[in-house]
Coordinates of C-alpha atoms in Angstrom, one line a residue:
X176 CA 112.4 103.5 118.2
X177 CA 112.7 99.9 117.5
X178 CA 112.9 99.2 121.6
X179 CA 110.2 101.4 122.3
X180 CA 107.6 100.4 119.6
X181 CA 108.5 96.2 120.0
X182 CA 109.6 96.0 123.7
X183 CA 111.6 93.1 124.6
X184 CA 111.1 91.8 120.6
X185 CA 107.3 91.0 122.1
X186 CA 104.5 93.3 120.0
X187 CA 102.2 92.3 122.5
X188 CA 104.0 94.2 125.6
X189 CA 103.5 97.7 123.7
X190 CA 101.3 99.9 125.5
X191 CA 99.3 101.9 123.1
X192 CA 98.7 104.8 125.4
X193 CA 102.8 105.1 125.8
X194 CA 104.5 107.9 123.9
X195 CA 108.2 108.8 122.2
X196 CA 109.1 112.6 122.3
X197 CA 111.3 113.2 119.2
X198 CA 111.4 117.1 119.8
X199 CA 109.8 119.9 119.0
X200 CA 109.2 121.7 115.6
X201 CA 109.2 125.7 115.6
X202 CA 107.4 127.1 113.0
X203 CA 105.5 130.5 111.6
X204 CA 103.3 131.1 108.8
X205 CA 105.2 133.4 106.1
X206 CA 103.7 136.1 104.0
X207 CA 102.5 133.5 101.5
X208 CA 100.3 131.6 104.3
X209 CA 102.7 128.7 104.4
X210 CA 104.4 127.0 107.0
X211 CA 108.1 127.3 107.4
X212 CA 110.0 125.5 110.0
X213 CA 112.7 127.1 111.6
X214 CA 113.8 124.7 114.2
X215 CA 113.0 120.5 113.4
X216 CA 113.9 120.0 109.8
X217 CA 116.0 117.4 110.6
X218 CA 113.6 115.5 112.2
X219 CA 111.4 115.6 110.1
X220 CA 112.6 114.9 106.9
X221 CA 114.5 112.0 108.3
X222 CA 110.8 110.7 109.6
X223 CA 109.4 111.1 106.3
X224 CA 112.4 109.5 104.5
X225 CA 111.7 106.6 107.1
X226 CA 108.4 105.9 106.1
X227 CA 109.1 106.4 102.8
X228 CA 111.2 103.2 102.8
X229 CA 108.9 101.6 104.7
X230 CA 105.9 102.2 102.0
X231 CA 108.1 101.5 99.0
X232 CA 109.1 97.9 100.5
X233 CA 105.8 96.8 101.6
X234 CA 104.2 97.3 98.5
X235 CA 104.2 93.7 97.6
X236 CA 102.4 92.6 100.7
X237 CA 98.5 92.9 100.4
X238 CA 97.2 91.6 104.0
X239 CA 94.6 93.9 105.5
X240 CA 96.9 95.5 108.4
X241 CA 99.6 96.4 105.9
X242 CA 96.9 98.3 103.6
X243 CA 96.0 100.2 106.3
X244 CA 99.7 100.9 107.6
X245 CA 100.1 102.1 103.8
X246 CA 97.3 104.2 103.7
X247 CA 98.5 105.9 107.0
X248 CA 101.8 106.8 105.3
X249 CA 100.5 107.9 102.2
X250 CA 98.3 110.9 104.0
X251 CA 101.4 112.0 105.8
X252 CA 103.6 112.2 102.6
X253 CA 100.8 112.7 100.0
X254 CA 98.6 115.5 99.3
X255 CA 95.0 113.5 98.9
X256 CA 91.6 113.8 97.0
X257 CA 88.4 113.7 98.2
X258 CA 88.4 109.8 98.3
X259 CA 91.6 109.8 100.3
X260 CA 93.5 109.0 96.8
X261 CA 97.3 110.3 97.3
X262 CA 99.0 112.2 94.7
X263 CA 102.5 111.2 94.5
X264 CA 103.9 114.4 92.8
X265 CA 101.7 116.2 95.2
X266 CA 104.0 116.3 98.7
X267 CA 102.8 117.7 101.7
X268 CA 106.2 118.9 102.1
X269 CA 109.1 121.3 100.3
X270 CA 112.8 121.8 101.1
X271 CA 113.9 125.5 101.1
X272 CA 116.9 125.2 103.1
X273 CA 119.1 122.2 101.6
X274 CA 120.9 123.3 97.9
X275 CA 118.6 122.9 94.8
X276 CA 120.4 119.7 94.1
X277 CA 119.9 118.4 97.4
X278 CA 116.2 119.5 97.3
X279 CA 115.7 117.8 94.1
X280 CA 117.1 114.5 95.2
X281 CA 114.9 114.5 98.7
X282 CA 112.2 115.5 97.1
X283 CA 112.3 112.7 93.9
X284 CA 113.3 110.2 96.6
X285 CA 109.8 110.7 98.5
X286 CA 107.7 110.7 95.2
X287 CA 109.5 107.3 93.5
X288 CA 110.6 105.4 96.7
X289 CA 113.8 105.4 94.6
X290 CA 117.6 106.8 95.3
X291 CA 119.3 106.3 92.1
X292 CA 122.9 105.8 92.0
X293 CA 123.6 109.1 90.6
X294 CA 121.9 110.8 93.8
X295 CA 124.8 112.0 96.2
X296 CA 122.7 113.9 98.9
X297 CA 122.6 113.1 102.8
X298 CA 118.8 112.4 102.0
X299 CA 119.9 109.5 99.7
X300 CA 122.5 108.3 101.7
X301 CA 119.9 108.2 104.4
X302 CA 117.5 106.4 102.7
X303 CA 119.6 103.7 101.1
X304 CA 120.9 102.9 104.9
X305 CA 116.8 103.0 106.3
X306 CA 116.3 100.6 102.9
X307 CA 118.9 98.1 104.2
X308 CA 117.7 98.8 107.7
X309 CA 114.0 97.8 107.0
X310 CA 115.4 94.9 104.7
X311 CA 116.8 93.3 107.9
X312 CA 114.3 94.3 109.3
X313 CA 111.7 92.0 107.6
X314 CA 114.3 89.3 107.5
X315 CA 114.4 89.0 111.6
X316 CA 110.9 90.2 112.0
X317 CA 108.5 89.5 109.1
X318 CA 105.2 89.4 111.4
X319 CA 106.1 92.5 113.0
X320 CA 107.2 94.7 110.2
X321 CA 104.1 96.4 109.7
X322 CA 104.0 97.7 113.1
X323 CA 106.8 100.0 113.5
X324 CA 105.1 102.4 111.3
X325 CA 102.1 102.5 112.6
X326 CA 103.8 103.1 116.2
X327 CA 105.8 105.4 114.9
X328 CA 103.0 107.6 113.1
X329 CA 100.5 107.2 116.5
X330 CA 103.1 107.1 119.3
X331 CA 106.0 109.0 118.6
X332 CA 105.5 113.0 119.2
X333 CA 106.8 115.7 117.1
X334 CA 105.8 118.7 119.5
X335 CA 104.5 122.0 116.8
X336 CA 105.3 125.1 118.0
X337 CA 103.7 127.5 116.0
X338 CA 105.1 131.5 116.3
X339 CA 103.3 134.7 115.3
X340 CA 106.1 135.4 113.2
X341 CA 110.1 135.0 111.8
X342 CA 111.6 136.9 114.3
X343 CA 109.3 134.7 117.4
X344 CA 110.6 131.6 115.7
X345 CA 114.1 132.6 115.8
X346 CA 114.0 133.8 119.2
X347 CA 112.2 130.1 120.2
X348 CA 114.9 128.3 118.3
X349 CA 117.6 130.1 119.6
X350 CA 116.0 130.0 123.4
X351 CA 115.5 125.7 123.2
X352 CA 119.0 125.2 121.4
X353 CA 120.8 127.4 124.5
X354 CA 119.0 125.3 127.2
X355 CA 120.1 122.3 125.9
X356 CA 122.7 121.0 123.8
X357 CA 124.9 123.9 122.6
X358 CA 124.1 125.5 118.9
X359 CA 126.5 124.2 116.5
X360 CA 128.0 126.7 114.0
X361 CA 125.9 125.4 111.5
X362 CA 122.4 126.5 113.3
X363 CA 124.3 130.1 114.5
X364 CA 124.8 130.5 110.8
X365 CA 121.8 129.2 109.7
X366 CA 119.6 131.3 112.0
X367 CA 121.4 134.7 111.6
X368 CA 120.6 134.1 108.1
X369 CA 117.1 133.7 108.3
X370 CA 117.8 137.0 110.2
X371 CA 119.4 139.3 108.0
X372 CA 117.3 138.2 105.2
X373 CA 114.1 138.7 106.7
X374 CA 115.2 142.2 107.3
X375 CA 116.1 142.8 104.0
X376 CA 112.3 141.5 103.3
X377 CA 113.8 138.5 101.9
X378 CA 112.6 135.1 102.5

C-alpha cells in the first residue's frame, strides 16, 4: 500500500486516477435488512483497524489537510448526524463471526483508538503493530503522513458483491475461493456453518 500510494517515497508521482484492488466483499441482506458479509471480513476489519490508528495518532495535528483526512475516516467508521458529527459508540460496523470476547475487544478498539494491555485478540495485536507502524511512519515521513489515508480511502478498491440471498453468497464465496487460492479449513468450516444454520432458520 505504502509503494502504491507514495511511489518511489515522491507524493508527487501518485496518479490520482490509479487504483489498488484489495478484493472483493460478498455480501446479502438478512431477514433483519442488514448486511452480512460472507466472504471479506478480513479485509475489512483490518482496513478499518488501519485507519483507526491512523485517526487516533493524528489527533494532535490541526493543519487543514489532516482535518479533512480525519473527517474522511470518521464517516467510514462512525455513524453521523445531520451536520456530519460522528458518533463514536455509533459504528458503522458489528462483528458476528469472531467470539464475544474478540468482538468486544475490536469493537472497543474502534470506538477509543485504545488496545489496553488486557486485550489479547488478533484485532489488538493488529492494531498495536499498525500503531508502531504509523509511529515510524511519521518519524521517516512527517509531511506525507496524512496521505496514505486519504489514498487508501479514494484509491484502494474493496469490490461489493451483493447476493439475493445466504445460500447465493455461499455459492459466490465458495466459487472465488476454488478459482483461486485454495479454501483453508477454516473457511470450509466456516461456510458449511453458515449452511447448516441457515437451514435450521438460524442466523
Amino acid at each position: 500500500l505504502f509503494a502504491f500510494a507514495i511511489p518511489e517515497d515522491d507524493t508527487s508521482l501518485f496518479k490520482r486516477e490509479d487504483k489498488y484492488y484489495l478484493g472483493p466483499i460478498v455480501t446479502f441482506k438478512n431477514e433483519g435488512g442488514k448486511q452480512e458479509i460472507i466472504d471479506g471480513q478480513q479485509r475489512l476489519t483490518t482496513l478499518l483497524l488501519l485507519l483507526r490508528a491512523f485517526y487516533e495518532r493524528s489527533s494532535n495535528q490541526k493543519d487543514s489537510e489532516t482535518k479533512s483526512m480525519r473527517k474522511m475516516i470518521e464517516q467510514c467508521i462512525w455513524k453521523t448526524d445531520e451536520f456530519d458529527k460522528p458518533d463514536q459508540n455509533a459504528l458503522k460496523i458489528d462483528s458476528e463471526v469472531a467470539t464475544d470476547e474478540d468482538k468486544g475487544e475490536f469493537l472497543e478498539i474502534l470506538k477509543s483508538g485504545k488496545a489496553d494491555d488486557g486485550f489479547k485478540s488478533r484485532y489488538a495485536e493488529n492494531y498495536r503493530f499498525f500503531e508502531k507502524k504509523i509511529d515510524a511512519f511519521l518519524s521517516d515521513y512527517p509531511s506525507y503522513f496524512r496521505y496514505l489515508p486519504v489514498r487508501i480511502l479514494n484509491n484502494c478498491i474493496l469490490l461489493p458483491i451483493e447476493a439475493d440471498n445466504q445460500d447465493s453468497a455461499l455459492q459466490i464465496f465458495s466459487t472465488l475461493n476454488d478459482r483461486g487460492k485454495p479454501l483453508s479449513d477454516a473457511d470450509i468450516f466456516k461456510a458449511q456453518c453458515y449452511k447448516h444454520y441457515a437451514a435450521m432458520g438460524l442466523r
